[in-house]
Every structure is written in structure tokens, then in C-alpha cells.
PDB file of C-alpha atoms in Angstrom:
ATOM      1  CA  MET A  21     -13.010  73.548  -8.027  1.00 51.00           C
ATOM      2  CA  LEU A  22     -14.877  71.767  -5.348  1.00 54.00           C
ATOM      3  CA  ARG A  23     -16.423  68.477  -6.242  1.00 57.00           C
ATOM      4  CA  LYS A  24     -19.733  68.065  -4.593  1.00 58.00           C
ATOM      5  CA  SER A  25     -20.531  64.585  -3.379  1.00 59.00           C
ATOM      6  CA  SER A  26     -23.583  63.266  -5.120  1.00 60.00           C
ATOM      7  CA  ASN A  27     -24.025  59.919  -3.495  1.00 62.00           C
ATOM      8  CA  ARG A  28     -27.629  58.919  -3.579  1.00 63.00           C
ATOM      9  CA  TYR A  29     -29.141  55.743  -2.252  1.00 60.00           C
ATOM     10  CA  VAL A  30     -32.038  53.991  -3.879  1.00 54.00           C
ATOM     11  CA  LEU A  31     -34.057  51.622  -1.787  1.00 54.00           C
ATOM     12  CA  LEU A  32     -34.564  48.545  -3.943  1.00 50.00           C
ATOM     13  CA  GLN A  33     -36.500  46.403  -1.547  1.00 56.00           C
ATOM     14  CA  GLU A  34     -37.736  46.588   1.980  1.00 65.00           C
ATOM     15  CA  TYR A  35     -38.801  43.173   3.066  1.00 74.00           C
ATOM     16  CA  VAL A  36     -40.906  42.449   6.131  1.00 78.00           C
ATOM     17  CA  PRO A  37     -40.076  38.937   7.372  1.00 83.00           C
ATOM     18  CA  VAL A  38     -42.979  36.639   8.240  1.00 84.00           C
ATOM     19  CA  ALA A  39     -42.090  36.629  11.944  1.00 85.00           C
ATOM     20  CA  GLU A  40     -42.197  40.414  11.953  1.00 84.00           C
ATOM     21  CA  GLN A  41     -45.500  40.429  10.067  1.00 86.00           C
ATOM     22  CA  ARG A  42     -46.919  38.235  12.826  1.00 87.00           C
ATOM     23  CA  ALA A  43     -45.514  40.576  15.484  1.00 86.00           C
ATOM     24  CA  ILE A  44     -47.123  43.574  13.782  1.00 87.00           C
ATOM     25  CA  ALA A  45     -50.421  41.708  13.500  1.00 89.00           C
ATOM     26  CA  LYS A  46     -50.224  40.800  17.182  1.00 87.00           C
ATOM     27  CA  ALA A  47     -49.471  44.405  18.118  1.00 86.00           C
ATOM     28  CA  VAL A  48     -52.378  45.713  16.028  1.00 88.00           C
ATOM     29  CA  VAL A  49     -54.810  43.194  17.518  1.00 89.00           C
ATOM     30  CA  ALA A  50     -53.593  44.084  21.020  1.00 87.00           C
ATOM     31  CA  ALA A  51     -53.820  47.813  20.321  1.00 86.00           C
ATOM     32  CA  LEU A  52     -57.438  47.752  19.213  1.00 86.00           C
ATOM     33  CA  PRO A  53     -59.765  46.736  22.007  1.00 77.00           C
ATOM     34  CA  ALA A  54     -62.209  43.951  21.281  1.00 81.00           C
ATOM     35  CA  GLU A  55     -65.542  45.692  21.306  1.00 86.00           C
ATOM     36  CA  ARG A  56     -68.675  43.598  21.452  1.00 92.00           C
ATOM     37  CA  PRO A  57     -72.110  45.012  20.667  1.00 95.00           C
ATOM     38  CA  ALA A  58     -74.494  45.623  23.534  1.00 95.00           C
ATOM     39  CA  PRO A  59     -76.807  42.606  24.009  1.00 96.00           C
ATOM     40  CA  ALA A  60     -79.844  44.893  23.958  1.00 96.00           C
ATOM     41  CA  PHE A  61     -78.777  46.249  20.557  1.00 96.00           C
ATOM     42  CA  VAL A  62     -78.216  42.739  19.153  1.00 96.00           C
ATOM     43  CA  GLU A  63     -81.617  41.584  20.439  1.00 96.00           C
ATOM     44  CA  GLN A  64     -83.475  44.611  19.111  1.00 96.00           C
ATOM     45  CA  LEU A  65     -81.820  44.528  15.695  1.00 96.00           C
ATOM     46  CA  GLY A  66     -82.495  40.791  15.453  1.00 95.00           C
ATOM     47  CA  ARG A  67     -86.185  41.375  16.181  1.00 95.00           C
ATOM     48  CA  ASP A  68     -86.392  44.253  13.666  1.00 95.00           C
ATOM     49  CA  LEU A  69     -84.726  42.170  10.962  1.00 94.00           C
ATOM     50  CA  LEU A  70     -86.997  39.208  11.607  1.00 93.00           C
ATOM     51  CA  ALA A  71     -90.064  41.466  11.439  1.00 93.00           C
ATOM     52  CA  GLU A  72     -88.856  43.007   8.178  1.00 92.00           C
ATOM     53  CA  ALA A  73     -88.023  39.564   6.736  1.00 90.00           C
ATOM     54  CA  ARG A  74     -91.523  38.282   7.602  1.00 89.00           C
ATOM     55  CA  GLN A  75     -93.135  41.394   6.171  1.00 87.00           C
ATOM     56  CA  ARG A  76     -91.135  41.008   2.982  1.00 81.00           C
ATOM     57  CA  GLY A  77     -92.078  37.321   2.819  1.00 75.00           C
ATOM     58  CA  GLN A  78     -95.762  38.192   3.162  1.00 75.00           C
ATOM     59  CA  ALA A  79     -95.475  40.944   0.551  1.00 72.00           C
ATOM     60  CA  THR A  80     -93.731  38.527  -1.808  1.00 71.00           C
ATOM     61  CA  SER A  81     -96.379  35.842  -1.374  1.00 70.00           C
ATOM     62  CA  ARG A  82     -99.127  38.441  -1.844  1.00 73.00           C
ATOM     63  CA  ALA A  83     -97.433  39.639  -5.035  1.00 74.00           C
ATOM     64  CA  THR A  84     -97.035  36.036  -6.155  1.00 76.00           C
ATOM     65  CA  ARG A  85    -100.750  35.414  -5.565  1.00 78.00           C
ATOM     66  CA  VAL A  86    -101.712  38.516  -7.567  1.00 80.00           C
ATOM     67  CA  VAL A  87     -99.405  37.544 -10.431  1.00 84.00           C
ATOM     68  CA  ALA A  88    -100.783  33.976 -10.384  1.00 84.00           C
ATOM     69  CA  TRP A  89    -104.365  35.269 -10.389  1.00 86.00           C
ATOM     70  CA  VAL A  90    -103.710  37.661 -13.300  1.00 87.00           C
ATOM     71  CA  ALA A  91    -101.778  35.030 -15.250  1.00 88.00           C
ATOM     72  CA  GLY A  92    -104.554  32.504 -14.651  1.00 88.00           C
ATOM     73  CA  GLY A  93    -107.162  35.002 -15.860  1.00 88.00           C
ATOM     74  CA  VAL A  94    -105.208  35.830 -19.012  1.00 90.00           C
ATOM     75  CA  LEU A  95    -104.676  32.128 -19.698  1.00 90.00           C
ATOM     76  CA  SER A  96    -108.383  31.419 -19.256  1.00 90.00           C
ATOM     77  CA  VAL A  97    -109.375  34.162 -21.689  1.00 91.00           C
ATOM     78  CA  ALA A  98    -106.753  33.007 -24.207  1.00 91.00           C
ATOM     79  CA  THR A  99    -107.976  29.407 -23.934  1.00 91.00           C
ATOM     80  CA  GLY A 100    -111.558  30.570 -24.422  1.00 91.00           C
ATOM     81  CA  VAL A 101    -110.611  32.505 -27.557  1.00 91.00           C
ATOM     82  CA  VAL A 102    -108.718  29.516 -29.000  1.00 92.00           C
ATOM     83  CA  ILE A 103    -111.656  27.158 -28.332  1.00 92.00           C
ATOM     84  CA  TRP A 104    -114.096  29.625 -29.885  1.00 91.00           C
ATOM     85  CA  LEU A 105    -111.895  29.912 -32.995  1.00 91.00           C
ATOM     86  CA  LEU A 106    -111.622  26.121 -33.293  1.00 90.00           C
ATOM     87  CA  VAL A 107    -115.398  25.711 -32.964  1.00 90.00           C
ATOM     88  CA  GLN A 108    -115.940  28.405 -35.574  1.00 87.00           C
ATOM     89  CA  ARG A 109    -113.543  26.713 -37.975  1.00 86.00           C
ATOM     90  CA  THR A 110    -115.205  23.312 -37.454  1.00 86.00           C
ATOM     91  CA  HIS A 111    -118.630  24.804 -38.134  1.00 83.00           C
ATOM     92  CA  GLU A 112    -117.374  26.451 -41.311  1.00 81.00           C
ATOM     93  CA  GLU A 113    -115.919  23.177 -42.593  1.00 78.00           C
ATOM     94  CA  HIS A 114    -119.130  21.179 -42.004  1.00 75.00           C
ATOM     95  CA  ALA A 115    -121.641  23.800 -43.079  1.00 71.00           C
ATOM     96  CA  PRO A 116    -123.361  23.092 -46.491  1.00 67.00           C
ATOM     97  CA  GLU A 117    -122.269  25.314 -49.314  1.00 66.00           C
ATOM     98  CA  LEU A 118    -124.968  27.778 -50.170  1.00 62.00           C
ATOM     99  CA  THR A 119    -125.300  28.843 -53.760  1.00 66.00           C
ATOM    100  CA  LEU A 120    -127.562  31.370 -55.319  1.00 66.00           C
ATOM    101  CA  ALA A 121    -130.415  29.822 -57.322  1.00 63.00           C
ATOM    102  CA  GLY A 122    -129.614  31.521 -60.602  1.00 59.00           C
ATOM    103  CA  ALA A 123    -125.855  31.201 -60.494  1.00 52.00           C
TER     104      ALA A 123
ATOM    105  CA  MET B  20     -70.833  24.829  10.836  1.00 64.00           C
ATOM    106  CA  THR B  21     -69.306  23.672   7.550  1.00 71.00           C
ATOM    107  CA  VAL B  22     -69.171  25.578   4.284  1.00 71.00           C
ATOM    108  CA  ASP B  23     -71.998  23.420   2.913  1.00 75.00           C
ATOM    109  CA  ASP B  24     -74.132  24.093   5.992  1.00 81.00           C
ATOM    110  CA  GLU B  25     -73.649  27.812   5.539  1.00 84.00           C
ATOM    111  CA  ARG B  26     -74.421  27.557   1.827  1.00 87.00           C
ATOM    112  CA  ASP B  27     -77.646  25.751   2.691  1.00 89.00           C
ATOM    113  CA  LEU B  28     -78.463  28.368   5.320  1.00 90.00           C
ATOM    114  CA  VAL B  29     -77.858  31.189   2.836  1.00 91.00           C
ATOM    115  CA  THR B  30     -80.133  29.512   0.265  1.00 90.00           C
ATOM    116  CA  ARG B  31     -82.889  29.116   2.860  1.00 91.00           C
ATOM    117  CA  ALA B  32     -82.378  32.686   4.094  1.00 89.00           C
ATOM    118  CA  LYS B  33     -83.684  33.964   0.752  1.00 88.00           C
ATOM    119  CA  THR B  34     -87.153  32.735   1.653  1.00 87.00           C
ATOM    120  CA  GLU B  35     -87.102  31.870   5.368  1.00 89.00           C
ATOM    121  CA  PRO B  36     -86.849  34.742   7.892  1.00 91.00           C
ATOM    122  CA  GLU B  37     -85.564  32.378  10.605  1.00 92.00           C
ATOM    123  CA  ALA B  38     -82.639  31.286   8.411  1.00 92.00           C
ATOM    124  CA  PHE B  39     -81.707  34.920   7.864  1.00 92.00           C
ATOM    125  CA  GLY B  40     -81.930  35.405  11.628  1.00 93.00           C
ATOM    126  CA  GLU B  41     -79.428  32.596  12.079  1.00 93.00           C
ATOM    127  CA  LEU B  42     -77.033  34.222   9.607  1.00 93.00           C
ATOM    128  CA  TYR B  43     -77.448  37.503  11.481  1.00 95.00           C
ATOM    129  CA  ARG B  44     -76.517  35.861  14.796  1.00 95.00           C
ATOM    130  CA  ARG B  45     -73.437  34.329  13.169  1.00 94.00           C
ATOM    131  CA  TYR B  46     -72.102  37.610  11.798  1.00 95.00           C
ATOM    132  CA  VAL B  47     -73.440  40.429  13.955  1.00 96.00           C
ATOM    133  CA  GLU B  48     -70.498  40.604  16.373  1.00 95.00           C
ATOM    134  CA  ARG B  49     -67.907  40.483  13.598  1.00 95.00           C
ATOM    135  CA  ILE B  50     -69.652  43.124  11.490  1.00 96.00           C
ATOM    136  CA  TYR B  51     -70.123  45.332  14.545  1.00 96.00           C
ATOM    137  CA  GLY B  52     -66.443  44.911  15.506  1.00 94.00           C
ATOM    138  CA  TYR B  53     -65.393  45.763  11.971  1.00 94.00           C
ATOM    139  CA  HIS B  54     -67.457  48.965  11.970  1.00 94.00           C
ATOM    140  CA  TYR B  55     -66.338  49.877  15.473  1.00 94.00           C
ATOM    141  CA  ARG B  56     -62.647  49.602  14.568  1.00 91.00           C
ATOM    142  CA  HIS B  57     -63.276  52.012  11.701  1.00 90.00           C
ATOM    143  CA  THR B  58     -65.577  54.500  13.390  1.00 90.00           C
ATOM    144  CA  SER B  59     -64.226  54.345  16.964  1.00 87.00           C
ATOM    145  CA  ASN B  60     -67.614  54.989  18.458  1.00 88.00           C
ATOM    146  CA  ARG B  61     -70.501  52.786  19.440  1.00 93.00           C
ATOM    147  CA  ALA B  62     -73.356  54.836  18.007  1.00 94.00           C
ATOM    148  CA  ASP B  63     -71.906  54.901  14.486  1.00 94.00           C
ATOM    149  CA  ALA B  64     -70.917  51.235  14.719  1.00 95.00           C
ATOM    150  CA  GLU B  65     -74.470  50.286  15.704  1.00 96.00           C
ATOM    151  CA  ASP B  66     -75.972  52.420  12.951  1.00 96.00           C
ATOM    152  CA  LEU B  67     -73.670  50.957  10.295  1.00 96.00           C
ATOM    153  CA  THR B  68     -74.250  47.419  11.572  1.00 97.00           C
ATOM    154  CA  SER B  69     -78.026  47.891  11.306  1.00 97.00           C
ATOM    155  CA  ARG B  70     -77.736  49.297   7.821  1.00 97.00           C
ATOM    156  CA  THR B  71     -75.427  46.468   6.729  1.00 97.00           C
ATOM    157  CA  PHE B  72     -77.899  43.765   7.757  1.00 96.00           C
ATOM    158  CA  PHE B  73     -80.984  45.569   6.433  1.00 96.00           C
ATOM    159  CA  HIS B  74     -79.192  46.074   3.119  1.00 96.00           C
ATOM    160  CA  ALA B  75     -78.221  42.391   3.094  1.00 95.00           C
ATOM    161  CA  LEU B  76     -81.818  41.372   3.822  1.00 94.00           C
ATOM    162  CA  ARG B  77     -83.173  43.502   0.984  1.00 93.00           C
ATOM    163  CA  SER B  78     -80.519  42.295  -1.469  1.00 92.00           C
ATOM    164  CA  MET B  79     -80.657  38.650  -0.397  1.00 90.00           C
ATOM    165  CA  ALA B  80     -82.855  37.564  -3.327  1.00 87.00           C
ATOM    166  CA  GLY B  81     -80.259  38.847  -5.786  1.00 86.00           C
ATOM    167  CA  TYR B  82     -77.283  37.241  -4.052  1.00 89.00           C
ATOM    168  CA  ARG B  83     -75.518  34.520  -6.076  1.00 85.00           C
ATOM    169  CA  GLU B  84     -73.130  32.157  -4.306  1.00 78.00           C
ATOM    170  CA  THR B  85     -71.101  31.737  -7.506  1.00 74.00           C
ATOM    171  CA  ARG B  86     -70.000  35.380  -7.478  1.00 74.00           C
ATOM    172  CA  ALA B  87     -68.628  35.532  -3.921  1.00 82.00           C
ATOM    173  CA  PRO B  88     -68.982  33.645  -0.637  1.00 89.00           C
ATOM    174  CA  PHE B  89     -71.629  35.073   1.693  1.00 92.00           C
ATOM    175  CA  GLN B  90     -69.032  36.448   4.128  1.00 93.00           C
ATOM    176  CA  THR B  91     -67.248  38.378   1.370  1.00 93.00           C
ATOM    177  CA  TRP B  92     -70.572  39.674   0.046  1.00 94.00           C
ATOM    178  CA  LEU B  93     -71.608  40.845   3.520  1.00 95.00           C
ATOM    179  CA  TYR B  94     -68.284  42.601   4.152  1.00 95.00           C
ATOM    180  CA  ARG B  95     -68.558  44.231   0.761  1.00 94.00           C
ATOM    181  CA  ILE B  96     -71.875  45.752   1.821  1.00 95.00           C
ATOM    182  CA  ALA B  97     -70.272  46.860   5.101  1.00 95.00           C
ATOM    183  CA  HIS B  98     -67.323  48.323   3.207  1.00 94.00           C
ATOM    184  CA  ASN B  99     -69.549  50.299   0.818  1.00 94.00           C
ATOM    185  CA  LEU B 100     -71.476  51.760   3.745  1.00 95.00           C
ATOM    186  CA  LEU B 101     -68.206  52.692   5.428  1.00 92.00           C
ATOM    187  CA  VAL B 102     -66.996  54.457   2.291  1.00 91.00           C
ATOM    188  CA  ASN B 103     -70.132  56.618   2.478  1.00 91.00           C
ATOM    189  CA  TRP B 104     -69.580  57.140   6.200  1.00 91.00           C
ATOM    190  CA  TYR B 105     -66.005  58.338   5.626  1.00 89.00           C
ATOM    191  CA  ARG B 106     -67.229  60.673   2.893  1.00 88.00           C
ATOM    192  CA  ASP B 107     -69.862  62.105   5.258  1.00 86.00           C
ATOM    193  CA  GLN B 108     -67.224  62.527   7.962  1.00 82.00           C
ATOM    194  CA  GLY B 109     -65.051  64.494   5.549  1.00 74.00           C
ATOM    195  CA  ASN B 110     -62.276  61.920   5.950  1.00 54.00           C
ATOM    196  CA  HIS B 111     -61.271  63.192   9.350  1.00 52.00           C
ATOM    197  CA  PRO B 112     -59.901  60.230  11.279  1.00 50.00           C
ATOM    198  CA  THR B 113     -61.120  59.822  14.819  1.00 52.00           C
ATOM    199  CA  LEU B 114     -58.334  59.035  17.232  1.00 47.00           C
ATOM    200  CA  SER B 115     -60.227  57.820  20.223  1.00 47.00           C
ATOM    201  CA  LEU B 116     -61.667  54.346  20.521  1.00 48.00           C
ATOM    202  CA  ASP B 117     -63.960  55.356  23.383  1.00 47.00           C
ATOM    203  CA  VAL B 118     -61.426  54.236  25.981  1.00 43.00           C
ATOM    204  CA  ASP B 119     -58.438  56.560  25.919  1.00 42.00           C
ATOM    205  CA  GLU B 120     -57.730  60.194  25.251  1.00 39.00           C
ATOM    206  CA  PRO B 121     -55.649  61.116  22.142  1.00 42.00           C
ATOM    207  CA  VAL B 122     -51.864  61.036  22.305  1.00 41.00           C
ATOM    208  CA  THR B 123     -50.398  64.389  23.242  1.00 42.00           C
ATOM    209  CA  GLU B 124     -47.026  65.646  22.030  1.00 44.00           C
ATOM    210  CA  VAL B 125     -45.574  65.382  25.522  1.00 39.00           C
ATOM    211  CA  ARG B 126     -46.613  61.797  25.868  1.00 40.00           C
ATOM    212  CA  MET B 127     -45.284  61.049  22.379  1.00 44.00           C
ATOM    213  CA  ALA B 128     -41.890  62.511  23.405  1.00 42.00           C
ATOM    214  CA  MET B 129     -41.916  60.382  26.544  1.00 40.00           C
ATOM    215  CA  LEU B 130     -42.592  57.307  24.467  1.00 41.00           C
ATOM    216  CA  GLN B 131     -39.822  58.088  22.004  1.00 45.00           C
ATOM    217  CA  SER B 132     -37.288  58.378  24.804  1.00 41.00           C
ATOM    218  CA  ALA B 133     -38.392  55.160  26.424  1.00 40.00           C
ATOM    219  CA  ALA B 134     -36.444  52.808  24.114  1.00 39.00           C
ATOM    220  CA  LEU B 135     -38.970  50.027  24.431  1.00 39.00           C
ATOM    221  CA  ASN B 136     -38.184  46.414  23.786  1.00 45.00           C
ATOM    222  CA  PRO B 137     -40.185  44.890  20.854  1.00 44.00           C
ATOM    223  CA  GLU B 138     -41.418  42.088  23.077  1.00 47.00           C
ATOM    224  CA  THR B 139     -42.860  44.530  25.585  1.00 52.00           C
ATOM    225  CA  TRP B 140     -43.925  47.009  22.944  1.00 51.00           C
ATOM    226  CA  ILE B 141     -47.520  45.868  22.794  1.00 52.00           C
ATOM    227  CA  ALA B 142     -47.758  45.397  26.527  1.00 55.00           C
ATOM    228  CA  THR B 143     -47.793  49.068  27.462  1.00 68.00           C
ATOM    229  CA  ALA B 144     -50.895  51.198  27.295  1.00 70.00           C
ATOM    230  CA  GLU B 145     -48.974  54.110  25.788  1.00 74.00           C
ATOM    231  CA  SER B 146     -47.614  52.063  22.905  1.00 74.00           C
ATOM    232  CA  ARG B 147     -51.045  50.632  22.214  1.00 78.00           C
ATOM    233  CA  GLU B 148     -52.447  54.129  22.167  1.00 82.00           C
ATOM    234  CA  THR B 149     -49.787  55.332  19.739  1.00 81.00           C
ATOM    235  CA  LEU B 150     -50.326  52.395  17.436  1.00 84.00           C
ATOM    236  CA  ARG B 151     -54.060  53.055  17.586  1.00 86.00           C
ATOM    237  CA  SER B 152     -53.417  56.619  16.515  1.00 86.00           C
ATOM    238  CA  ALA B 153     -51.198  55.423  13.669  1.00 86.00           C
ATOM    239  CA  ILE B 154     -53.900  53.011  12.507  1.00 88.00           C
ATOM    240  CA  ALA B 155     -56.598  55.669  12.814  1.00 86.00           C
ATOM    241  CA  ALA B 156     -54.517  57.981  10.616  1.00 87.00           C
ATOM    242  CA  LEU B 157     -54.208  55.364   7.856  1.00 89.00           C
ATOM    243  CA  PRO B 158     -56.253  55.879   4.681  1.00 89.00           C
ATOM    244  CA  GLN B 159     -59.572  54.061   4.763  1.00 88.00           C
ATOM    245  CA  ASP B 160     -58.629  51.281   2.313  1.00 89.00           C
ATOM    246  CA  ARG B 161     -55.457  50.464   4.280  1.00 92.00           C
ATOM    247  CA  LYS B 162     -57.410  50.297   7.504  1.00 91.00           C
ATOM    248  CA  THR B 163     -59.942  48.001   5.900  1.00 92.00           C
ATOM    249  CA  LEU B 164     -57.140  45.790   4.614  1.00 93.00           C
ATOM    250  CA  ILE B 165     -55.480  45.565   8.027  1.00 93.00           C
ATOM    251  CA  PHE B 166     -58.754  44.815   9.824  1.00 93.00           C
ATOM    252  CA  LEU B 167     -59.824  42.154   7.335  1.00 94.00           C
ATOM    253  CA  LYS B 168     -56.371  40.584   7.383  1.00 93.00           C
ATOM    254  CA  PHE B 169     -55.602  40.636  11.096  1.00 92.00           C
ATOM    255  CA  PHE B 170     -59.047  40.351  12.669  1.00 92.00           C
ATOM    256  CA  GLU B 171     -61.123  38.486  10.094  1.00 91.00           C
ATOM    257  CA  GLU B 172     -58.133  36.472   8.822  1.00 90.00           C
ATOM    258  CA  MET B 173     -59.233  36.828   5.223  1.00 92.00           C
ATOM    259  CA  SER B 174     -57.032  35.870   2.295  1.00 92.00           C
ATOM    260  CA  ASN B 175     -55.743  38.448  -0.184  1.00 92.00           C
ATOM    261  CA  ALA B 176     -58.279  37.163  -2.734  1.00 92.00           C
ATOM    262  CA  GLU B 177     -61.174  37.683  -0.311  1.00 93.00           C
ATOM    263  CA  ILE B 178     -59.957  41.153   0.632  1.00 94.00           C
ATOM    264  CA  ALA B 179     -59.624  41.978  -3.059  1.00 94.00           C
ATOM    265  CA  ALA B 180     -63.270  40.966  -3.538  1.00 92.00           C
ATOM    266  CA  VAL B 181     -64.389  43.135  -0.606  1.00 92.00           C
ATOM    267  CA  LEU B 182     -62.437  46.182  -1.745  1.00 91.00           C
ATOM    268  CA  GLY B 183     -63.120  45.591  -5.439  1.00 91.00           C
ATOM    269  CA  LYS B 184     -59.439  45.687  -6.358  1.00 91.00           C
ATOM    270  CA  PRO B 185     -57.058  43.227  -8.085  1.00 93.00           C
ATOM    271  CA  GLU B 186     -55.306  40.773  -5.777  1.00 92.00           C
ATOM    272  CA  GLY B 187     -51.902  42.115  -6.815  1.00 91.00           C
ATOM    273  CA  ALA B 188     -52.897  45.603  -5.701  1.00 93.00           C
ATOM    274  CA  ILE B 189     -53.933  44.201  -2.322  1.00 93.00           C
ATOM    275  CA  LYS B 190     -50.547  42.495  -1.884  1.00 92.00           C
ATOM    276  CA  ALA B 191     -48.718  45.722  -2.674  1.00 91.00           C
ATOM    277  CA  LEU B 192     -50.984  47.762  -0.392  1.00 92.00           C
ATOM    278  CA  TYR B 193     -50.524  45.239   2.419  1.00 92.00           C
ATOM    279  CA  HIS B 194     -46.760  45.399   2.082  1.00 91.00           C
ATOM    280  CA  ARG B 195     -46.725  49.197   2.132  1.00 90.00           C
ATOM    281  CA  THR B 196     -49.016  49.255   5.161  1.00 91.00           C
ATOM    282  CA  LEU B 197     -46.810  46.789   7.032  1.00 90.00           C
ATOM    283  CA  ILE B 198     -43.748  48.934   6.381  1.00 89.00           C
ATOM    284  CA  HIS B 199     -45.632  52.014   7.560  1.00 87.00           C
ATOM    285  CA  LEU B 200     -46.707  50.283  10.777  1.00 87.00           C
ATOM    286  CA  ARG B 201     -43.205  48.954  11.356  1.00 85.00           C
ATOM    287  CA  ARG B 202     -41.794  52.468  11.064  1.00 84.00           C
ATOM    288  CA  THR B 203     -44.377  53.685  13.544  1.00 80.00           C
ATOM    289  CA  MET B 204     -43.275  51.021  15.989  1.00 77.00           C
ATOM    290  CA  GLU B 205     -39.610  51.722  15.330  1.00 77.00           C
ATOM    291  CA  SER B 206     -40.091  55.435  15.940  1.00 73.00           C
ATOM    292  CA  LEU B 207     -40.977  54.556  19.505  1.00 63.00           C
ATOM    293  CA  ASN B 208     -37.933  52.360  19.829  1.00 60.00           C
ATOM    294  CA  PRO B 209     -35.004  54.219  18.196  1.00 55.00           C
ATOM    295  CA  GLU B 210     -32.264  51.931  19.584  1.00 53.00           C
ATOM    296  CA  ASP B 211     -33.882  48.833  18.220  1.00 49.00           C
ATOM    297  CA  ALA B 212     -34.773  50.427  14.894  1.00 44.00           C
ATOM    298  CA  GLY B 213     -31.122  50.566  13.834  1.00 43.00           C
ATOM    299  CA  SER B 214     -30.317  46.917  14.467  1.00 45.00           C
ATOM    300  CA  PRO B 215     -29.791  44.695  11.419  1.00 44.00           C
ATOM    301  CA  ASP B 216     -32.512  42.187  12.279  1.00 45.00           C
ATOM    302  CA  ARG B 217     -35.156  44.915  12.637  1.00 44.00           C
ATOM    303  CA  GLN B 218     -34.089  46.464   9.380  1.00 44.00           C
ATOM    304  CA  GLY B 219     -34.908  43.221   7.600  1.00 42.00           C
ATOM    305  CA  ALA B 220     -33.459  42.754   4.203  1.00 38.00           C
ATOM    306  CA  ILE B 221     -32.932  46.251   3.001  1.00 37.00           C
ATOM    307  CA  ASP B 222     -30.973  46.310  -0.151  1.00 37.00           C
ATOM    308  CA  ALA B 223     -29.548  49.626  -1.058  1.00 37.00           C
ATOM    309  CA  ALA B 224     -27.486  50.390  -4.088  1.00 34.00           C
ATOM    310  CA  GLU B 225     -25.211  53.300  -4.330  1.00 34.00           C
ATOM    311  CA  VAL B 226     -25.675  55.235  -7.495  1.00 35.00           C
ATOM    312  CA  GLN B 227     -23.809  58.104  -8.882  1.00 33.00           C
TER     313      GLN B 227
END
């Protein structure tokens, strides 16, 4: 009976030394060309972003003004109601008690 | 510019358009380079760069320094846009980086018979081209890891924040990617690949 060889090898660890990691990094950096954006693109995008940022700033301040105006209005009405209630209460306290003649 | 200066600039950028413009000038080349390495073409890189900065501008009010540094936050936006870009592309890697034609089988055979020295490996155009192809064929997350590690010199923790993965997973992924790249380089240099120092510490156990 033939005995079949069943040697199998299990890879426990494959370690990449630091020096080799640096060499791989160097090779990758060298392999991929440094590509810089076109100056015209950078300029245009910068202008577009600035315009959008200013527009957003204006929209925010407009929204802030509207919120402040509405909040101020609500506060004014609420203050008016409170003052009216206080005046009413004061009048009620100082008003003479009226009784019916026959009672 | 120090970390504090940048933090101040980021705080001002939430309300001052000029401060955001300054941040844009600081990062535009790096973000463009990052997108270009992934997409391999200028039009897509420009489009993704624009979208990254517009997204950052619109999300600026909600950005909190305590969650992640500005750079990590910005790269996370870039990464998310790239994920969408890869999905739209149907995950077909592009081999060319606008400068060279793809590697043909004949040229690959020529390279494999060349027995290149590791020191001169990166010096030849052919080897650079082959390595470019190997990088282009990597899955998107591995490419991102390699680019952030080698070009942006980010730490594992920062890369983990960009990719939204645990730091341990990044370490393991980095190690696997290094081994893959090493094998690619060794395949072009068969004589050198068998030497003990190139093998590194490979422990093998014989089992029954």
C-alpha cells in the first residue's frame, strides 16, 4: 500500500520589516505621479466657494433678523398681556365691594 | 501654522467666508491629489474636489472639533464621495493615470524576466507602471489606506476615523496590503524574491 505524503505547511506569520515597509512606501509614492490641480480650476473653485459662503452668510443673517423680529413681536405681545392682567388684578383689589340694597 | 491656529481658523470659518477660503487654499491640492490617485483622471478629480469642499462648506456649522480634527473630517467627506463614485463606476478600476498606457501581457513578461534589483525597482518606468496597475486593482478601502498612509502620512487612528473602522482593523488591513504589494514587487524580481532577507520572518510549521 502506497503511503501518500500529506505534508502541509501553515503560514503562521509573514512579517514585513520596517525598512521594507519604507521601501514599499517609497516605491508607491514614486509610482504614482504627483498631480497638482490646474491653477485655473483652483482659482475658479475658490471664487465659487467664497460666493456661496457669502450667500450663505447673508441668508443666515437674514434668517436671524426674521427670527429676532418674530421673537421680539411675540415677546411684546406677551408682555402686554401680562401688564394688562396685572392692571386688571390691581383694579379688582382696590374696587369697592358692591352689594345689593336688600341683601 | 500650528494646531491652535488651524483650530481658530476652523472656528472662524463657520461664520467668515474668508476664513473658509483660507482653509480651502490649505487643503485643495491635497484633496485633489487624493481624488486623482483614486480616479486616475483629472475631470473626475476636479468634480470630486469641488463636491468635497461644497459639502464641507454646507456642513461647516455642524462640525465639532471634539469629534475629529478638521483634516480627518474633510477626508471623511472626500472618502464618502469616493465610495459613491466607485459605486457609480461599477467598481471597475481604471489602470491609466493619464500618463501611460496599461501594461500589456508582453510587457509584463519582459518585466518578469528582467530580474530587477530592489534598489532600482522604482527607478524604471515599467516597474512604476506595473505597481500602478497593482495599486489600481486594489479594493477601494485598501487604496484609501495606502494613500492616506503614504501620501498624507496619517496615523492608523486617523485613517480609522476616515474609513469609519476600528484601529485594529486598519492595522490588519495595512499589513495585508503591504504583503500584497511586496508580492507584486517580488513577482517582477523572481531571483530576489527567494532570498532570506526578502522573505522576512516567515515562520512555517510542518503539520501532519
